[in-house]
PDB file of C-alpha atoms in Angstrom:
ATOM      1  CA  GLN A  33       0.006  -0.012   0.003  1.00 74.00           C
ATOM      2  CA  SER A  34       2.615   2.542  -1.039  1.00 88.00           C
ATOM      3  CA  ALA A  35       1.493   6.038  -1.843  1.00 94.00           C
ATOM      4  CA  LEU A  36       1.223   7.072  -5.485  1.00 97.00           C
ATOM      5  CA  THR A  37       3.971   9.466  -6.647  1.00 98.00           C
ATOM      6  CA  GLN A  38       3.113  13.071  -7.517  1.00 98.00           C
ATOM      7  CA  PRO A  39       5.368  16.032  -8.064  1.00 98.00           C
ATOM      8  CA  ARG A  40       5.479  18.236  -4.972  1.00 98.00           C
ATOM      9  CA  SER A  41       4.681  21.354  -6.919  1.00 98.00           C
ATOM     10  CA  VAL A  42       3.863  22.700 -10.351  1.00 98.00           C
ATOM     11  CA  SER A  43       3.317  26.288 -11.448  1.00 97.00           C
ATOM     12  CA  GLY A  44       2.020  28.294 -14.365  1.00 97.00           C
ATOM     13  CA  SER A  45       0.892  31.686 -15.362  1.00 97.00           C
ATOM     14  CA  PRO A  46      -2.793  32.595 -15.777  1.00 98.00           C
ATOM     15  CA  GLY A  47      -4.147  31.185 -19.013  1.00 97.00           C
ATOM     16  CA  GLN A  48      -1.461  28.526 -19.321  1.00 98.00           C
ATOM     17  CA  SER A  49      -1.885  24.783 -18.858  1.00 98.00           C
ATOM     18  CA  VAL A  50      -0.299  22.623 -16.198  1.00 98.00           C
ATOM     19  CA  THR A  51      -0.242  18.860 -15.889  1.00 98.00           C
ATOM     20  CA  ILE A  52       0.143  16.869 -12.708  1.00 98.00           C
ATOM     21  CA  SER A  53       1.342  13.312 -12.944  1.00 98.00           C
ATOM     22  CA  CYS A  54       0.398  10.461 -10.616  1.00 98.00           C
ATOM     23  CA  THR A  55       2.538   7.364 -10.908  1.00 98.00           C
ATOM     24  CA  GLY A  56       1.581   4.102  -9.356  1.00 98.00           C
ATOM     25  CA  THR A  57       2.186   0.448 -10.180  1.00 97.00           C
ATOM     26  CA  SER A  58       0.614  -2.376 -12.116  1.00 95.00           C
ATOM     27  CA  SER A  59      -1.279  -3.217  -8.892  1.00 95.00           C
ATOM     28  CA  ASP A  60      -3.203   0.036  -8.733  1.00 96.00           C
ATOM     29  CA  VAL A  61      -3.195   2.754 -11.447  1.00 97.00           C
ATOM     30  CA  GLY A  62      -2.060   0.308 -14.103  1.00 97.00           C
ATOM     31  CA  SER A  63      -4.744  -2.270 -13.352  1.00 96.00           C
ATOM     32  CA  TYR A  64      -7.877  -0.215 -12.901  1.00 96.00           C
ATOM     33  CA  ASP A  65      -9.592   2.709 -14.579  1.00 96.00           C
ATOM     34  CA  TYR A  66     -10.621   3.929 -11.122  1.00 97.00           C
ATOM     35  CA  VAL A  67      -8.484   7.010 -10.588  1.00 98.00           C
ATOM     36  CA  SER A  68      -9.922  10.101  -9.014  1.00 98.00           C
ATOM     37  CA  TRP A  69      -8.557  13.599  -8.400  1.00 98.00           C
ATOM     38  CA  PHE A  70      -9.316  15.929  -5.558  1.00 98.00           C
ATOM     39  CA  GLN A  71      -8.690  19.648  -5.030  1.00 98.00           C
ATOM     40  CA  GLN A  72      -8.024  20.925  -1.537  1.00 98.00           C
ATOM     41  CA  TYR A  73      -7.682  24.461  -0.243  1.00 98.00           C
ATOM     42  CA  PRO A  74      -5.819  25.033   3.066  1.00 97.00           C
ATOM     43  CA  GLY A  75      -7.985  24.118   6.045  1.00 96.00           C
ATOM     44  CA  LYS A  76     -10.781  22.820   3.875  1.00 98.00           C
ATOM     45  CA  ALA A  77     -12.124  19.406   2.962  1.00 98.00           C
ATOM     46  CA  PRO A  78     -11.122  17.959  -0.403  1.00 98.00           C
ATOM     47  CA  LYS A  79     -13.331  18.471  -3.438  1.00 98.00           C
ATOM     48  CA  PHE A  80     -14.096  15.733  -5.983  1.00 98.00           C
ATOM     49  CA  MET A  81     -12.786  16.849  -9.372  1.00 98.00           C
ATOM     50  CA  ILE A  82     -12.275  13.797 -11.614  1.00 98.00           C
ATOM     51  CA  TYR A  83     -13.376  10.161 -11.406  1.00 97.00           C
ATOM     52  CA  HIS A  84     -12.856   7.000 -13.467  1.00 97.00           C
ATOM     53  CA  VAL A  85      -9.720   8.631 -14.927  1.00 97.00           C
ATOM     54  CA  THR A  86     -11.452  11.042 -17.259  1.00 97.00           C
ATOM     55  CA  LYS A  87     -14.958  11.878 -16.037  1.00 96.00           C
ATOM     56  CA  ARG A  88     -15.960  15.204 -14.449  1.00 97.00           C
ATOM     57  CA  PRO A  89     -18.632  15.418 -11.779  1.00 96.00           C
ATOM     58  CA  SER A  90     -21.375  17.953 -12.350  1.00 95.00           C
ATOM     59  CA  GLY A  91     -20.206  21.519 -11.699  1.00 96.00           C
ATOM     60  CA  VAL A  92     -16.482  20.932 -12.308  1.00 98.00           C
ATOM     61  CA  PRO A  93     -15.220  23.233 -15.102  1.00 97.00           C
ATOM     62  CA  ASP A  94     -14.162  21.525 -18.313  1.00 96.00           C
ATOM     63  CA  ARG A  95     -10.740  23.182 -17.867  1.00 98.00           C
ATOM     64  CA  PHE A  96     -10.013  20.145 -15.706  1.00 98.00           C
ATOM     65  CA  SER A  97      -9.325  16.922 -17.583  1.00 98.00           C
ATOM     66  CA  GLY A  98      -7.864  13.547 -16.715  1.00 98.00           C
ATOM     67  CA  SER A  99      -6.009  10.844 -18.576  1.00 98.00           C
ATOM     68  CA  LYS A 100      -3.978   7.704 -18.026  1.00 98.00           C
ATOM     69  CA  SER A 101      -1.183   5.864 -19.715  1.00 97.00           C
ATOM     70  CA  GLY A 102       0.141   2.657 -18.231  1.00 97.00           C
ATOM     71  CA  ASN A 103       0.898   3.161 -14.542  1.00 98.00           C
ATOM     72  CA  THR A 104       0.638   6.943 -14.698  1.00 98.00           C
ATOM     73  CA  ALA A 105      -2.499   9.084 -14.491  1.00 98.00           C
ATOM     74  CA  SER A 106      -2.510  12.780 -15.158  1.00 98.00           C
ATOM     75  CA  LEU A 107      -4.611  15.820 -14.360  1.00 98.00           C
ATOM     76  CA  THR A 108      -4.413  18.782 -16.718  1.00 98.00           C
ATOM     77  CA  ILE A 109      -5.689  22.222 -15.850  1.00 98.00           C
ATOM     78  CA  SER A 110      -6.158  24.341 -18.956  1.00 98.00           C
ATOM     79  CA  GLY A 111      -6.611  28.097 -18.952  1.00 97.00           C
ATOM     80  CA  LEU A 112      -5.134  28.358 -15.464  1.00 98.00           C
ATOM     81  CA  ARG A 113      -6.951  30.776 -13.147  1.00 98.00           C
ATOM     82  CA  ALA A 114      -6.002  32.260  -9.774  1.00 98.00           C
ATOM     83  CA  GLU A 115      -8.626  30.178  -8.012  1.00 97.00           C
ATOM     84  CA  ASP A 116      -6.966  26.987  -9.237  1.00 98.00           C
ATOM     85  CA  GLU A 117      -4.117  27.588  -6.763  1.00 98.00           C
ATOM     86  CA  ALA A 118      -4.562  24.664  -4.348  1.00 98.00           C
ATOM     87  CA  ASP A 119      -3.276  21.227  -3.475  1.00 98.00           C
ATOM     88  CA  TYR A 120      -4.297  18.329  -5.770  1.00 98.00           C
ATOM     89  CA  TYR A 121      -4.384  14.654  -4.876  1.00 98.00           C
ATOM     90  CA  CYS A 122      -4.841  11.595  -7.013  1.00 98.00           C
ATOM     91  CA  CYS A 123      -6.363   8.425  -5.643  1.00 98.00           C
ATOM     92  CA  SER A 124      -6.547   4.977  -7.180  1.00 98.00           C
ATOM     93  CA  TYR A 125      -8.361   1.762  -6.468  1.00 97.00           C
ATOM     94  CA  ALA A 126      -5.765  -0.894  -5.575  1.00 96.00           C
ATOM     95  CA  GLY A 127      -7.847  -4.035  -5.450  1.00 93.00           C
ATOM     96  CA  ASN A 128      -9.488  -5.726  -2.436  1.00 92.00           C
ATOM     97  CA  TYR A 129     -11.492  -2.597  -1.737  1.00 93.00           C
ATOM     98  CA  ILE A 130      -8.359  -0.639  -0.876  1.00 95.00           C
ATOM     99  CA  TYR A 131      -7.669   2.911  -1.982  1.00 97.00           C
ATOM    100  CA  VAL A 132      -4.290   4.612  -2.245  1.00 98.00           C
ATOM    101  CA  PHE A 133      -3.651   8.356  -2.462  1.00 98.00           C
ATOM    102  CA  GLY A 134      -0.808  10.293  -3.986  1.00 98.00           C
ATOM    103  CA  GLY A 135       1.378  12.536  -1.913  1.00 98.00           C
ATOM    104  CA  GLY A 136      -0.234  15.687  -3.262  1.00 98.00           C
ATOM    105  CA  THR A 137       0.877  18.478  -5.583  1.00 98.00           C
ATOM    106  CA  LYS A 138       0.740  22.174  -4.855  1.00 98.00           C
ATOM    107  CA  VAL A 139      -0.309  24.203  -7.856  1.00 98.00           C
ATOM    108  CA  THR A 140       0.911  27.773  -7.830  1.00 98.00           C
ATOM    109  CA  VAL A 141      -0.497  30.423 -10.212  1.00 97.00           C
ATOM    110  CA  LEU A 142       2.311  32.859 -10.916  1.00 95.00           C
TER     111      LEU A 142
ATOM    112  CA  GLU B 244     -28.589  19.882   0.586  1.00 95.00           C
ATOM    113  CA  GLU B 245     -26.571  16.696   0.875  1.00 96.00           C
ATOM    114  CA  GLN B 246     -24.009  16.957   3.640  1.00 97.00           C
ATOM    115  CA  LEU B 247     -21.966  15.042   6.149  1.00 98.00           C
ATOM    116  CA  VAL B 248     -21.525  16.534   9.645  1.00 98.00           C
ATOM    117  CA  GLN B 249     -18.758  15.176  11.802  1.00 98.00           C
ATOM    118  CA  SER B 250     -18.389  15.157  15.559  1.00 97.00           C
ATOM    119  CA  GLY B 251     -15.931  13.760  18.049  1.00 96.00           C
ATOM    120  CA  GLY B 252     -12.192  14.051  18.143  1.00 93.00           C
ATOM    121  CA  GLY B 253     -10.050  16.211  20.394  1.00 96.00           C
ATOM    122  CA  LEU B 254      -7.023  15.576  22.545  1.00 97.00           C
ATOM    123  CA  VAL B 255      -6.409  11.994  23.662  1.00 98.00           C
ATOM    124  CA  GLN B 256      -3.506  10.310  25.379  1.00 97.00           C
ATOM    125  CA  ILE B 257      -1.306   7.710  23.750  1.00 97.00           C
ATOM    126  CA  GLY B 258      -2.971   4.359  24.184  1.00 97.00           C
ATOM    127  CA  GLY B 259      -6.352   5.966  24.598  1.00 97.00           C
ATOM    128  CA  SER B 260      -9.563   5.752  22.609  1.00 98.00           C
ATOM    129  CA  VAL B 261     -11.891   8.094  20.759  1.00 98.00           C
ATOM    130  CA  ARG B 262     -14.940   7.648  18.558  1.00 98.00           C
ATOM    131  CA  LEU B 263     -15.700   9.818  15.555  1.00 98.00           C
ATOM    132  CA  SER B 264     -19.225  10.202  14.199  1.00 98.00           C
ATOM    133  CA  CYS B 265     -20.406  11.308  10.810  1.00 98.00           C
ATOM    134  CA  ALA B 266     -24.100  12.131  10.358  1.00 98.00           C
ATOM    135  CA  ALA B 267     -25.629  12.287   6.895  1.00 98.00           C
ATOM    136  CA  SER B 268     -28.331  14.701   5.924  1.00 97.00           C
ATOM    137  CA  GLY B 269     -30.140  15.250   2.613  1.00 97.00           C
ATOM    138  CA  PHE B 270     -29.544  11.673   1.486  1.00 97.00           C
ATOM    139  CA  THR B 271     -29.912   8.075   2.668  1.00 96.00           C
ATOM    140  CA  LEU B 272     -26.594   6.858   4.049  1.00 96.00           C
ATOM    141  CA  GLY B 273     -27.614   3.230   3.586  1.00 96.00           C
ATOM    142  CA  ASN B 274     -27.475   3.587  -0.191  1.00 96.00           C
ATOM    143  CA  PHE B 275     -23.749   4.225  -0.232  1.00 96.00           C
ATOM    144  CA  TRP B 276     -20.385   2.777   0.664  1.00 96.00           C
ATOM    145  CA  MET B 277     -18.565   5.144   3.050  1.00 97.00           C
ATOM    146  CA  THR B 278     -14.896   5.973   3.516  1.00 97.00           C
ATOM    147  CA  TRP B 279     -12.653   7.482   6.171  1.00 98.00           C
ATOM    148  CA  VAL B 280      -9.594   9.504   5.091  1.00 98.00           C
ATOM    149  CA  ARG B 281      -7.062  11.230   7.347  1.00 98.00           C
ATOM    150  CA  GLN B 282      -4.553  14.000   6.937  1.00 98.00           C
ATOM    151  CA  ALA B 283      -1.676  14.443   9.380  1.00 98.00           C
ATOM    152  CA  PRO B 284      -0.660  18.076  10.048  1.00 97.00           C
ATOM    153  CA  GLY B 285       1.041  19.501   6.951  1.00 96.00           C
ATOM    154  CA  LYS B 286       0.871  16.135   5.176  1.00 97.00           C
ATOM    155  CA  GLY B 287      -1.159  14.517   2.397  1.00 98.00           C
ATOM    156  CA  LEU B 288      -4.342  12.529   2.412  1.00 98.00           C
ATOM    157  CA  GLU B 289      -4.317   8.901   3.516  1.00 98.00           C
ATOM    158  CA  TRP B 290      -7.086   6.387   3.008  1.00 98.00           C
ATOM    159  CA  VAL B 291      -8.071   4.799   6.347  1.00 98.00           C
ATOM    160  CA  ALA B 292     -11.076   2.548   5.861  1.00 97.00           C
ATOM    161  CA  ASN B 293     -14.138   1.636   3.741  1.00 95.00           C
ATOM    162  CA  ILE B 294     -17.419   0.084   4.744  1.00 96.00           C
ATOM    163  CA  ARG B 295     -20.011  -1.442   2.454  1.00 95.00           C
ATOM    164  CA  ASP B 296     -23.448   0.127   2.203  1.00 95.00           C
ATOM    165  CA  ASP B 297     -25.008  -2.548   4.393  1.00 95.00           C
ATOM    166  CA  GLY B 298     -22.010  -2.818   6.718  1.00 94.00           C
ATOM    167  CA  SER B 299     -21.301  -6.397   5.660  1.00 94.00           C
ATOM    168  CA  GLY B 300     -17.718  -5.604   4.590  1.00 95.00           C
ATOM    169  CA  LYS B 301     -15.071  -3.456   6.165  1.00 97.00           C
ATOM    170  CA  TYR B 302     -11.603  -2.765   4.856  1.00 96.00           C
ATOM    171  CA  CYS B 303      -8.748  -0.712   6.317  1.00 97.00           C
ATOM    172  CA  VAL B 304      -5.157   0.319   5.847  1.00 97.00           C
ATOM    173  CA  ASP B 305      -2.607  -2.005   7.437  1.00 96.00           C
ATOM    174  CA  SER B 306      -1.403   0.636   9.947  1.00 97.00           C
ATOM    175  CA  VAL B 307      -4.763   0.733  11.741  1.00 98.00           C
ATOM    176  CA  LYS B 308      -5.809  -2.931  11.562  1.00 97.00           C
ATOM    177  CA  GLY B 309      -6.713  -4.300  14.977  1.00 97.00           C
ATOM    178  CA  ARG B 310      -6.978  -0.770  16.416  1.00 98.00           C
ATOM    179  CA  PHE B 311      -9.622   1.086  14.393  1.00 98.00           C
ATOM    180  CA  THR B 312     -13.144  -0.150  13.696  1.00 98.00           C
ATOM    181  CA  VAL B 313     -15.472   1.373  11.150  1.00 98.00           C
ATOM    182  CA  SER B 314     -19.195   0.863  11.657  1.00 98.00           C
ATOM    183  CA  ARG B 315     -22.487   2.373  10.617  1.00 98.00           C
ATOM    184  CA  ASP B 316     -26.080   2.676  11.719  1.00 98.00           C
ATOM    185  CA  ASN B 317     -28.204   3.169   8.635  1.00 97.00           C
ATOM    186  CA  VAL B 318     -31.323   3.703  10.720  1.00 97.00           C
ATOM    187  CA  LYS B 319     -29.606   6.697  12.383  1.00 97.00           C
ATOM    188  CA  ASN B 320     -28.043   7.708   9.039  1.00 97.00           C
ATOM    189  CA  SER B 321     -24.647   7.711  10.772  1.00 98.00           C
ATOM    190  CA  LEU B 322     -21.122   6.413  10.275  1.00 98.00           C
ATOM    191  CA  TYR B 323     -18.568   5.840  13.022  1.00 98.00           C
ATOM    192  CA  LEU B 324     -14.854   5.306  13.503  1.00 98.00           C
ATOM    193  CA  GLN B 325     -13.828   3.764  16.793  1.00 98.00           C
ATOM    194  CA  MET B 326     -10.115   4.421  17.332  1.00 98.00           C
ATOM    195  CA  ASP B 327      -8.374   2.409  20.078  1.00 98.00           C
ATOM    196  CA  ASN B 328      -4.770   2.069  21.283  1.00 98.00           C
ATOM    197  CA  LEU B 329      -3.963   5.379  19.675  1.00 98.00           C
ATOM    198  CA  ARG B 330      -0.429   6.325  18.717  1.00 98.00           C
ATOM    199  CA  ALA B 331       1.205   9.712  18.213  1.00 97.00           C
ATOM    200  CA  GLU B 332       1.274   9.033  14.479  1.00 97.00           C
ATOM    201  CA  ASP B 333      -2.522   8.802  14.414  1.00 98.00           C
ATOM    202  CA  THR B 334      -2.659  12.594  15.006  1.00 98.00           C
ATOM    203  CA  ALA B 335      -4.581  13.955  12.022  1.00 98.00           C
ATOM    204  CA  VAL B 336      -7.734  15.518  10.730  1.00 98.00           C
ATOM    205  CA  TYR B 337     -10.140  12.687   9.939  1.00 98.00           C
ATOM    206  CA  TYR B 338     -12.676  13.061   7.148  1.00 98.00           C
ATOM    207  CA  CYS B 339     -15.672  10.906   6.367  1.00 98.00           C
ATOM    208  CA  ALA B 340     -16.651  10.752   2.724  1.00 98.00           C
ATOM    209  CA  ARG B 341     -19.466   9.274   0.661  1.00 98.00           C
ATOM    210  CA  ASP B 342     -18.404   6.832  -2.047  1.00 96.00           C
ATOM    211  CA  TYR B 343     -21.097   7.348  -4.627  1.00 88.00           C
ATOM    212  CA  SER B 344     -20.318   4.143  -6.499  1.00 83.00           C
ATOM    213  CA  ASP B 345     -18.925   0.787  -5.481  1.00 76.00           C
ATOM    214  CA  SER B 346     -16.164   1.158  -8.016  1.00 79.00           C
ATOM    215  CA  GLY B 347     -14.469   4.014  -6.219  1.00 80.00           C
ATOM    216  CA  PRO B 348     -12.709   6.076  -5.049  1.00 94.00           C
ATOM    217  CA  ASP B 349     -15.649   8.203  -6.096  1.00 96.00           C
ATOM    218  CA  LEU B 350     -15.670  10.356  -2.942  1.00 98.00           C
ATOM    219  CA  ASP B 351     -18.172  13.031  -3.914  1.00 97.00           C
ATOM    220  CA  CYS B 352     -19.339  14.378  -0.552  1.00 98.00           C
ATOM    221  CA  TRP B 353     -17.040  15.046   2.432  1.00 98.00           C
ATOM    222  CA  GLY B 354     -17.499  15.952   6.048  1.00 98.00           C
ATOM    223  CA  GLN B 355     -15.837  19.024   7.459  1.00 98.00           C
ATOM    224  CA  GLY B 356     -13.159  17.023   9.249  1.00 98.00           C
ATOM    225  CA  ALA B 357     -12.414  16.268  12.901  1.00 98.00           C
ATOM    226  CA  LEU B 358      -9.030  16.787  14.510  1.00 98.00           C
ATOM    227  CA  VAL B 359      -7.656  14.032  16.675  1.00 98.00           C
ATOM    228  CA  THR B 360      -4.496  14.887  18.596  1.00 98.00           C
ATOM    229  CA  VAL B 361      -2.697  12.033  20.308  1.00 98.00           C
ATOM    230  CA  SER B 362      -0.225  13.126  22.893  1.00 94.00           C
ATOM    231  CA  SER B 363       1.435  11.954  26.043  1.00 85.00           C
TER     232      SER B 363
END
């Protein structure tokens, strides 16, 4: 049950795109299309942003998109806005009803 | 409005116990799997436990096995996390979350969090 690997931080200017990677193994990300992404502001509960690798819950802007290749999932934020500055976490199903989170990535809008 | 309201937590001694509660409103808890997630101060999110919609299956991270017990009372629309034999490393904000499908982690509704501080 090792944590998924995310970069500690990424940054971009308003209007640019940033991509956050989430690397797991063939036992989690590589085996299941059950990867979710969460946005978290300091002191707040996480918010559900992406599920089943690519799907967006109702109300999430289409600037947020997800993808996966092999053992690595990715979250892309297009048209970066100031309010996107937050921490982002990936989470994958790992079999046997177990979930594993990534270490989190801080997105900074320059 | 669908929401989860948490209670419990606080300061507890090493080796002590505490129970967290999570009350659902605006939806029927019994229709969903539920999940506990924790976040140590300044650290990332960590999955703690899942429980099936009818309570028939419970799953947890290795580090809490034998010490934490997840349960639910669907009549009371409530979820619980009983935490025993607490260690300093269990200090964290604990969140309950609704898993809207059984092919998760589709955690679409979260409680506000409850801080548990374990200290000597």
